[in-house]
Amino acid sequence: MSMDINTLKNLRIFEKLSTSELESAITYLEMKTRKYRRNVIIRSYINIEHIIGIVLTGGVQEIFTDCWGNRTYLEITGAGDFFFQSSLTEHITTSPSNILYINMDKLFKCKTGNRHWINQLLANILHISLKNTEALKTKLLYQTPGTVQGKVLLFLSINSILTNSKQITLSCNREDLATQLGMDRTTLSKELRRLQKAGMIDVHGKIINICVDPPASDTSEASDKSEASDTLEAPPSVHAVPFLEDEPDF
């Protein structure tokens, strides 16, 4: 299948490669493209060792299937990103997809010589891999707290740190956010209302304002309310890590 050089040059993995270098890479690394329908498990070409797939259009999701056929849905790879083969998991298309395959075995064994694009390509792959690792850390971090409130406060804290602002604008709807945090929408909405009632946040649609200092009130009244209500956790202190982008529905 013919490849659009201009389209490939816009991909992060091919950044800083000239047209001639990219053409050389296509030939030398035996790049091939394949189209898939939605809900197709990719097996035909990806089973070769050291092959990576780059999603040109559409998306693929990594899945683990146990001995009884139960599936665990893992990372989603969107357009412009790449995925590796794993002996424990498979990849299934989330929509009609066009995948570009690269023979990395040839890249690893190649002597640089006059092929200066090799170093740049490896640098791009390393950079993207580090970014993806940070994104995975964030997703795992969201699952660390043992309570619903802990997960919500952690999410708010991370995004406040990243934006250096006490005002957070959600990039997804509540249902998608709830899924990301490992809960259902009803549970998330109840917790947001509870935090807002406690004066810790102020919610207006997709905009959430973090209130570091709860509103002042009568001391005795506040004391009575404190004894009558559940104890609220303090917002966790976290280091800045990238916020996961909204994932498409599977």
PDB file of C-alpha atoms in Angstrom:
ATOM      1  CA  MET A   1       0.000   0.000   0.000  1.00  0.00           C
ATOM      2  CA  SER A   2       1.432   3.420  -0.895  1.00  0.00           C
ATOM      3  CA  MET A   3       2.321   5.780   1.949  1.00  0.00           C
ATOM      4  CA  ASP A   4       1.736   9.507   2.209  1.00  0.00           C
ATOM      5  CA  ILE A   5       5.132  10.936   3.183  1.00  0.00           C
ATOM      6  CA  ASN A   6       3.617  14.208   4.396  1.00  0.00           C
ATOM      7  CA  THR A   7       1.241  12.329   6.692  1.00  0.00           C
ATOM      8  CA  LEU A   8       4.084  10.257   8.136  1.00  0.00           C
ATOM      9  CA  LYS A   9       6.244  13.334   8.709  1.00  0.00           C
ATOM     10  CA  ASN A  10       3.536  14.725  11.008  1.00  0.00           C
ATOM     11  CA  LEU A  11       3.847  11.721  13.333  1.00  0.00           C
ATOM     12  CA  ARG A  12       5.875  12.213  16.516  1.00  0.00           C
ATOM     13  CA  ILE A  13       7.947   9.117  15.830  1.00  0.00           C
ATOM     14  CA  PHE A  14       9.262  10.641  12.577  1.00  0.00           C
ATOM     15  CA  GLU A  15       9.884  14.168  13.859  1.00  0.00           C
ATOM     16  CA  LYS A  16      13.024  15.904  12.508  1.00  0.00           C
ATOM     17  CA  LEU A  17      13.420  13.392   9.661  1.00  0.00           C
ATOM     18  CA  SER A  18      13.721  14.910   6.216  1.00  0.00           C
ATOM     19  CA  THR A  19      11.684  13.595   3.299  1.00  0.00           C
ATOM     20  CA  SER A  20      14.664  11.726   1.850  1.00  0.00           C
ATOM     21  CA  GLU A  21      15.539  10.239   5.269  1.00  0.00           C
ATOM     22  CA  LEU A  22      11.979   9.088   5.796  1.00  0.00           C
ATOM     23  CA  GLU A  23      11.902   7.483   2.355  1.00  0.00           C
ATOM     24  CA  SER A  24      15.134   5.634   3.208  1.00  0.00           C
ATOM     25  CA  ALA A  25      13.669   4.503   6.523  1.00  0.00           C
ATOM     26  CA  ILE A  26      10.503   3.170   4.837  1.00  0.00           C
ATOM     27  CA  THR A  27      12.575   1.005   2.531  1.00  0.00           C
ATOM     28  CA  TYR A  28      15.228  -0.135   4.982  1.00  0.00           C
ATOM     29  CA  LEU A  29      12.873  -0.922   7.867  1.00  0.00           C
ATOM     30  CA  GLU A  30      10.413  -2.744   5.570  1.00  0.00           C
ATOM     31  CA  MET A  31       7.481  -0.566   6.639  1.00  0.00           C
ATOM     32  CA  LYS A  32       4.054  -1.865   5.682  1.00  0.00           C
ATOM     33  CA  THR A  33       0.518  -0.615   6.269  1.00  0.00           C
ATOM     34  CA  ARG A  34      -2.571  -2.704   6.888  1.00  0.00           C
ATOM     35  CA  LYS A  35      -6.228  -1.785   7.318  1.00  0.00           C
ATOM     36  CA  TYR A  36      -8.549  -3.408   9.849  1.00  0.00           C
ATOM     37  CA  ARG A  37     -12.233  -3.298  10.631  1.00  0.00           C
ATOM     38  CA  ARG A  38     -13.484  -2.513  14.141  1.00  0.00           C
ATOM     39  CA  ASN A  39     -13.176  -5.239  16.819  1.00  0.00           C
ATOM     40  CA  VAL A  40     -10.491  -7.178  14.953  1.00  0.00           C
ATOM     41  CA  ILE A  41      -7.737  -8.837  16.977  1.00  0.00           C
ATOM     42  CA  ILE A  42      -4.425  -8.042  15.320  1.00  0.00           C
ATOM     43  CA  ARG A  43      -2.501 -11.258  14.743  1.00  0.00           C
ATOM     44  CA  SER A  44      -1.533 -11.560  11.064  1.00  0.00           C
ATOM     45  CA  TYR A  45       1.556  -9.355  11.089  1.00  0.00           C
ATOM     46  CA  ILE A  46       2.236  -8.313  14.656  1.00  0.00           C
ATOM     47  CA  ASN A  47       3.372 -11.790  15.725  1.00  0.00           C
ATOM     48  CA  ILE A  48       6.853 -11.163  14.290  1.00  0.00           C
ATOM     49  CA  GLU A  49       9.416 -10.352  16.979  1.00  0.00           C
ATOM     50  CA  HIS A  50      10.574  -6.729  17.215  1.00  0.00           C
ATOM     51  CA  ILE A  51       7.696  -5.389  15.142  1.00  0.00           C
ATOM     52  CA  ILE A  52       5.963  -2.248  16.369  1.00  0.00           C
ATOM     53  CA  GLY A  53       2.672  -0.921  15.117  1.00  0.00           C
ATOM     54  CA  ILE A  54       1.935   2.765  14.612  1.00  0.00           C
ATOM     55  CA  VAL A  55      -1.724   3.793  14.525  1.00  0.00           C
ATOM     56  CA  LEU A  56      -2.215   6.066  11.507  1.00  0.00           C
ATOM     57  CA  THR A  57      -5.994   6.273  11.865  1.00  0.00           C
ATOM     58  CA  GLY A  58      -8.424   4.706  14.315  1.00  0.00           C
ATOM     59  CA  GLY A  59      -7.228   3.094  17.534  1.00  0.00           C
ATOM     60  CA  VAL A  60      -6.291  -0.192  19.176  1.00  0.00           C
ATOM     61  CA  GLN A  61      -6.694  -1.421  22.729  1.00  0.00           C
ATOM     62  CA  GLU A  62      -4.489  -3.900  24.557  1.00  0.00           C
ATOM     63  CA  ILE A  63      -6.415  -6.729  26.218  1.00  0.00           C
ATOM     64  CA  PHE A  64      -5.573  -9.638  28.497  1.00  0.00           C
ATOM     65  CA  THR A  65      -7.710 -12.771  28.247  1.00  0.00           C
ATOM     66  CA  ASP A  66      -7.580 -15.347  31.042  1.00  0.00           C
ATOM     67  CA  CYS A  67      -8.046 -19.110  30.758  1.00  0.00           C
ATOM     68  CA  TRP A  68     -11.843 -18.752  31.070  1.00  0.00           C
ATOM     69  CA  GLY A  69     -12.167 -16.140  28.371  1.00  0.00           C
ATOM     70  CA  ASN A  70     -12.570 -13.169  30.713  1.00  0.00           C
ATOM     71  CA  ARG A  71     -11.050  -9.985  29.279  1.00  0.00           C
ATOM     72  CA  THR A  72      -9.223  -7.186  31.057  1.00  0.00           C
ATOM     73  CA  TYR A  73      -9.033  -4.026  28.961  1.00  0.00           C
ATOM     74  CA  LEU A  74      -5.748  -2.155  29.247  1.00  0.00           C
ATOM     75  CA  GLU A  75      -4.165   0.736  27.367  1.00  0.00           C
ATOM     76  CA  ILE A  76      -5.707   2.380  24.307  1.00  0.00           C
ATOM     77  CA  THR A  77      -3.337   3.508  21.563  1.00  0.00           C
ATOM     78  CA  GLY A  78      -4.696   6.372  19.485  1.00  0.00           C
ATOM     79  CA  ALA A  79      -3.696   7.877  16.149  1.00  0.00           C
ATOM     80  CA  GLY A  80      -0.030   8.862  16.074  1.00  0.00           C
ATOM     81  CA  ASP A  81       1.084   6.529  18.872  1.00  0.00           C
ATOM     82  CA  PHE A  82       2.687   3.107  18.657  1.00  0.00           C
ATOM     83  CA  PHE A  83       2.327  -0.222  20.436  1.00  0.00           C
ATOM     84  CA  PHE A  84       4.520  -3.272  20.996  1.00  0.00           C
ATOM     85  CA  GLN A  85       3.692  -6.938  20.901  1.00  0.00           C
ATOM     86  CA  SER A  86       3.408  -8.785  24.219  1.00  0.00           C
ATOM     87  CA  SER A  87       3.302 -12.523  24.840  1.00  0.00           C
ATOM     88  CA  LEU A  88       0.638 -11.970  27.524  1.00  0.00           C
ATOM     89  CA  THR A  89      -1.727  -9.641  25.703  1.00  0.00           C
ATOM     90  CA  GLU A  90      -3.335  -8.985  22.335  1.00  0.00           C
ATOM     91  CA  HIS A  91      -4.447  -5.814  20.569  1.00  0.00           C
ATOM     92  CA  ILE A  92      -7.951  -5.232  19.219  1.00  0.00           C
ATOM     93  CA  THR A  93      -9.094  -2.366  17.024  1.00  0.00           C
ATOM     94  CA  THR A  94     -11.524   0.069  18.666  1.00  0.00           C
ATOM     95  CA  SER A  95     -12.611   1.486  15.299  1.00  0.00           C
ATOM     96  CA  PRO A  96     -11.713   0.994  11.615  1.00  0.00           C
ATOM     97  CA  SER A  97      -7.940   1.438  11.719  1.00  0.00           C
ATOM     98  CA  ASN A  98      -4.913   1.824   9.489  1.00  0.00           C
ATOM     99  CA  ILE A  99      -1.713   0.500  11.092  1.00  0.00           C
ATOM    100  CA  LEU A 100       1.870   1.080   9.962  1.00  0.00           C
ATOM    101  CA  TYR A 101       4.339  -1.677  10.914  1.00  0.00           C
ATOM    102  CA  ILE A 102       8.089  -1.178  11.376  1.00  0.00           C
ATOM    103  CA  ASN A 103      10.686  -3.930  11.566  1.00  0.00           C
ATOM    104  CA  MET A 104      12.645  -2.785  14.624  1.00  0.00           C
ATOM    105  CA  ASP A 105      14.957  -5.793  14.420  1.00  0.00           C
ATOM    106  CA  LYS A 106      16.573  -4.230  11.365  1.00  0.00           C
ATOM    107  CA  LEU A 107      16.894  -0.930  13.189  1.00  0.00           C
ATOM    108  CA  PHE A 108      18.639  -2.532  16.170  1.00  0.00           C
ATOM    109  CA  LYS A 109      21.118  -4.399  13.987  1.00  0.00           C
ATOM    110  CA  CYS A 110      21.858  -1.551  11.610  1.00  0.00           C
ATOM    111  CA  LYS A 111      25.205   0.224  11.652  1.00  0.00           C
ATOM    112  CA  THR A 112      24.633   3.946  11.558  1.00  0.00           C
ATOM    113  CA  GLY A 113      27.110   4.771   8.781  1.00  0.00           C
ATOM    114  CA  ASN A 114      25.544   7.451   6.607  1.00  0.00           C
ATOM    115  CA  ARG A 115      22.089   6.706   7.952  1.00  0.00           C
ATOM    116  CA  HIS A 116      21.896   9.631  10.403  1.00  0.00           C
ATOM    117  CA  TRP A 117      18.119   9.216  10.601  1.00  0.00           C
ATOM    118  CA  ILE A 118      18.609   6.076  12.718  1.00  0.00           C
ATOM    119  CA  ASN A 119      19.778   8.000  15.781  1.00  0.00           C
ATOM    120  CA  GLN A 120      16.940  10.489  15.418  1.00  0.00           C
ATOM    121  CA  LEU A 121      14.362   7.728  15.067  1.00  0.00           C
ATOM    122  CA  LEU A 122      15.679   5.939  18.169  1.00  0.00           C
ATOM    123  CA  ALA A 123      15.655   9.224  20.100  1.00  0.00           C
ATOM    124  CA  ASN A 124      12.016   9.812  19.080  1.00  0.00           C
ATOM    125  CA  ILE A 125      11.009   6.316  20.153  1.00  0.00           C
ATOM    126  CA  LEU A 126      12.732   6.745  23.515  1.00  0.00           C
ATOM    127  CA  HIS A 127      11.096  10.135  24.093  1.00  0.00           C
ATOM    128  CA  ILE A 128       7.607   8.822  23.302  1.00  0.00           C
ATOM    129  CA  SER A 129       8.174   5.726  25.456  1.00  0.00           C
ATOM    130  CA  LEU A 130       9.119   7.898  28.429  1.00  0.00           C
ATOM    131  CA  LYS A 131       5.982   9.998  27.953  1.00  0.00           C
ATOM    132  CA  ASN A 132       3.849   6.858  27.766  1.00  0.00           C
ATOM    133  CA  THR A 133       5.494   5.513  30.929  1.00  0.00           C
ATOM    134  CA  GLU A 134       4.601   8.706  32.779  1.00  0.00           C
ATOM    135  CA  ALA A 135       1.020   8.441  31.548  1.00  0.00           C
ATOM    136  CA  LEU A 136       0.849   4.852  32.816  1.00  0.00           C
ATOM    137  CA  LYS A 137       2.208   5.975  36.199  1.00  0.00           C
ATOM    138  CA  THR A 138      -0.610   8.493  36.394  1.00  0.00           C
ATOM    139  CA  LYS A 139      -3.232   5.873  35.643  1.00  0.00           C
ATOM    140  CA  LEU A 140      -1.774   3.534  38.275  1.00  0.00           C
ATOM    141  CA  LEU A 141      -1.564   6.418  40.744  1.00  0.00           C
ATOM    142  CA  TYR A 142      -5.288   7.046  40.365  1.00  0.00           C
ATOM    143  CA  GLN A 143      -5.941   3.464  41.454  1.00  0.00           C
ATOM    144  CA  THR A 144      -3.715   3.677  44.557  1.00  0.00           C
ATOM    145  CA  PRO A 145      -6.121   5.287  47.082  1.00  0.00           C
ATOM    146  CA  GLY A 146      -8.444   2.782  48.726  1.00  0.00           C
ATOM    147  CA  THR A 147     -11.456   5.100  48.934  1.00  0.00           C
ATOM    148  CA  VAL A 148     -13.593   6.954  46.418  1.00  0.00           C
ATOM    149  CA  GLN A 149     -12.797  10.242  48.103  1.00  0.00           C
ATOM    150  CA  GLY A 150      -9.066   9.533  47.982  1.00  0.00           C
ATOM    151  CA  LYS A 151      -9.190   8.915  44.236  1.00  0.00           C
ATOM    152  CA  VAL A 152     -11.144  12.103  43.547  1.00  0.00           C
ATOM    153  CA  LEU A 153      -8.866  14.248  45.722  1.00  0.00           C
ATOM    154  CA  LEU A 154      -5.799  12.738  44.077  1.00  0.00           C
ATOM    155  CA  PHE A 155      -7.169  13.508  40.620  1.00  0.00           C
ATOM    156  CA  LEU A 156      -7.875  17.103  41.591  1.00  0.00           C
ATOM    157  CA  SER A 157      -4.472  17.520  43.234  1.00  0.00           C
ATOM    158  CA  ILE A 158      -2.555  16.186  40.225  1.00  0.00           C
ATOM    159  CA  ASN A 159      -4.356  18.438  37.771  1.00  0.00           C
ATOM    160  CA  SER A 160      -4.021  21.455  40.041  1.00  0.00           C
ATOM    161  CA  ILE A 161      -0.259  20.901  40.175  1.00  0.00           C
ATOM    162  CA  LEU A 162       0.034  20.407  36.423  1.00  0.00           C
ATOM    163  CA  THR A 163      -1.909  23.554  35.576  1.00  0.00           C
ATOM    164  CA  ASN A 164      -0.564  25.568  38.512  1.00  0.00           C
ATOM    165  CA  SER A 165      -4.131  26.625  39.160  1.00  0.00           C
ATOM    166  CA  LYS A 166      -6.881  25.968  41.653  1.00  0.00           C
ATOM    167  CA  GLN A 167      -9.381  25.947  38.789  1.00  0.00           C
ATOM    168  CA  ILE A 168      -9.637  22.717  36.815  1.00  0.00           C
ATOM    169  CA  THR A 169     -11.494  22.362  33.530  1.00  0.00           C
ATOM    170  CA  LEU A 170     -12.403  18.744  32.792  1.00  0.00           C
ATOM    171  CA  SER A 171     -11.442  17.551  29.315  1.00  0.00           C
ATOM    172  CA  CYS A 172     -13.974  14.699  29.412  1.00  0.00           C
ATOM    173  CA  ASN A 173     -17.489  14.047  30.669  1.00  0.00           C
ATOM    174  CA  ARG A 174     -18.185  12.633  34.113  1.00  0.00           C
ATOM    175  CA  GLU A 175     -18.871   9.149  32.855  1.00  0.00           C
ATOM    176  CA  ASP A 176     -15.441   8.927  31.193  1.00  0.00           C
ATOM    177  CA  LEU A 177     -13.770  10.468  34.245  1.00  0.00           C
ATOM    178  CA  ALA A 178     -15.484   7.958  36.517  1.00  0.00           C
ATOM    179  CA  THR A 179     -14.236   5.099  34.360  1.00  0.00           C
ATOM    180  CA  GLN A 180     -10.718   6.523  34.479  1.00  0.00           C
ATOM    181  CA  LEU A 181     -10.875   6.661  38.277  1.00  0.00           C
ATOM    182  CA  GLY A 182     -12.287   3.142  38.576  1.00  0.00           C
ATOM    183  CA  MET A 183     -15.848   3.966  39.673  1.00  0.00           C
ATOM    184  CA  ASP A 184     -19.290   4.596  38.183  1.00  0.00           C
ATOM    185  CA  ARG A 185     -20.732   8.006  37.352  1.00  0.00           C
ATOM    186  CA  THR A 186     -23.245   7.971  40.204  1.00  0.00           C
ATOM    187  CA  THR A 187     -20.516   7.339  42.774  1.00  0.00           C
ATOM    188  CA  LEU A 188     -18.368  10.123  41.326  1.00  0.00           C
ATOM    189  CA  SER A 189     -21.241  12.619  41.289  1.00  0.00           C
ATOM    190  CA  LYS A 190     -22.133  11.816  44.912  1.00  0.00           C
ATOM    191  CA  GLU A 191     -18.538  12.357  46.006  1.00  0.00           C
ATOM    192  CA  LEU A 192     -18.265  15.658  44.151  1.00  0.00           C
ATOM    193  CA  ARG A 193     -21.467  16.863  45.832  1.00  0.00           C
ATOM    194  CA  ARG A 194     -20.133  15.747  49.206  1.00  0.00           C
ATOM    195  CA  LEU A 195     -16.841  17.591  48.714  1.00  0.00           C
ATOM    196  CA  GLN A 196     -18.701  20.679  47.541  1.00  0.00           C
ATOM    197  CA  LYS A 197     -20.985  20.577  50.595  1.00  0.00           C
ATOM    198  CA  ALA A 198     -17.885  20.326  52.788  1.00  0.00           C
ATOM    199  CA  GLY A 199     -16.508  23.467  51.141  1.00  0.00           C
ATOM    200  CA  MET A 200     -13.470  21.722  49.623  1.00  0.00           C
ATOM    201  CA  ILE A 201     -14.478  22.317  46.002  1.00  0.00           C
ATOM    202  CA  ASP A 202     -16.919  24.402  43.970  1.00  0.00           C
ATOM    203  CA  VAL A 203     -18.337  22.685  40.880  1.00  0.00           C
ATOM    204  CA  HIS A 204     -19.822  24.468  37.863  1.00  0.00           C
ATOM    205  CA  GLY A 205     -20.328  21.989  35.018  1.00  0.00           C
ATOM    206  CA  LYS A 206     -16.887  20.952  33.785  1.00  0.00           C
ATOM    207  CA  ILE A 207     -15.144  23.585  35.889  1.00  0.00           C
ATOM    208  CA  ILE A 208     -14.023  22.604  39.390  1.00  0.00           C
ATOM    209  CA  ASN A 209     -12.530  25.181  41.752  1.00  0.00           C
ATOM    210  CA  ILE A 210     -10.402  23.866  44.599  1.00  0.00           C
ATOM    211  CA  CYS A 211     -11.157  25.625  47.885  1.00  0.00           C
ATOM    212  CA  VAL A 212      -8.062  25.224  50.039  1.00  0.00           C
ATOM    213  CA  ASP A 213      -9.650  26.998  53.017  1.00  0.00           C
ATOM    214  CA  PRO A 214     -13.269  25.906  53.689  1.00  0.00           C
ATOM    215  CA  PRO A 215     -15.765  28.749  54.310  1.00  0.00           C
ATOM    216  CA  ALA A 216     -15.678  30.187  57.828  1.00  0.00           C
ATOM    217  CA  SER A 217     -18.614  29.284  60.096  1.00  0.00           C
ATOM    218  CA  ASP A 218     -19.653  29.394  63.716  1.00  0.00           C
ATOM    219  CA  THR A 219     -17.180  27.339  65.774  1.00  0.00           C
ATOM    220  CA  SER A 220     -19.743  25.433  67.799  1.00  0.00           C
ATOM    221  CA  GLU A 221     -21.870  24.728  64.732  1.00  0.00           C
ATOM    222  CA  ALA A 222     -18.841  23.521  62.803  1.00  0.00           C
ATOM    223  CA  SER A 223     -17.866  21.273  65.712  1.00  0.00           C
ATOM    224  CA  ASP A 224     -21.326  19.688  65.841  1.00  0.00           C
ATOM    225  CA  LYS A 225     -21.312  19.095  62.087  1.00  0.00           C
ATOM    226  CA  SER A 226     -17.845  17.574  62.299  1.00  0.00           C
ATOM    227  CA  GLU A 227     -18.972  15.048  64.885  1.00  0.00           C
ATOM    228  CA  ALA A 228     -22.105  14.174  62.931  1.00  0.00           C
ATOM    229  CA  SER A 229     -20.456  13.697  59.550  1.00  0.00           C
ATOM    230  CA  ASP A 230     -17.841  11.366  58.165  1.00  0.00           C
ATOM    231  CA  THR A 231     -14.256  12.504  58.380  1.00  0.00           C
ATOM    232  CA  LEU A 232     -12.994  14.014  55.136  1.00  0.00           C
ATOM    233  CA  GLU A 233      -9.549  13.073  53.955  1.00  0.00           C
ATOM    234  CA  ALA A 234      -6.960  15.762  53.414  1.00  0.00           C
ATOM    235  CA  PRO A 235      -6.031  16.333  49.757  1.00  0.00           C
ATOM    236  CA  PRO A 236      -2.982  14.149  49.015  1.00  0.00           C
ATOM    237  CA  SER A 237       0.372  15.671  48.236  1.00  0.00           C
ATOM    238  CA  VAL A 238       1.641  14.409  44.883  1.00  0.00           C
ATOM    239  CA  HIS A 239       4.362  15.075  42.371  1.00  0.00           C
ATOM    240  CA  ALA A 240       3.469  16.456  38.963  1.00  0.00           C
ATOM    241  CA  VAL A 241       2.795  13.779  36.369  1.00  0.00           C
ATOM    242  CA  PRO A 242       1.024  14.027  32.981  1.00  0.00           C
ATOM    243  CA  PHE A 243      -2.769  13.949  32.932  1.00  0.00           C
ATOM    244  CA  LEU A 244      -4.259  11.146  30.876  1.00  0.00           C
ATOM    245  CA  GLU A 245      -6.148  12.237  27.830  1.00  0.00           C
ATOM    246  CA  ASP A 246      -9.730  11.297  27.481  1.00  0.00           C
ATOM    247  CA  GLU A 247      -9.937   7.745  26.148  1.00  0.00           C
ATOM    248  CA  PRO A 248     -12.356   6.831  23.371  1.00  0.00           C
ATOM    249  CA  ASP A 249     -15.219   4.466  24.101  1.00  0.00           C
ATOM    250  CA  PHE A 250     -14.496   0.862  23.258  1.00  0.00           C
TER     251      PHE A 250
END
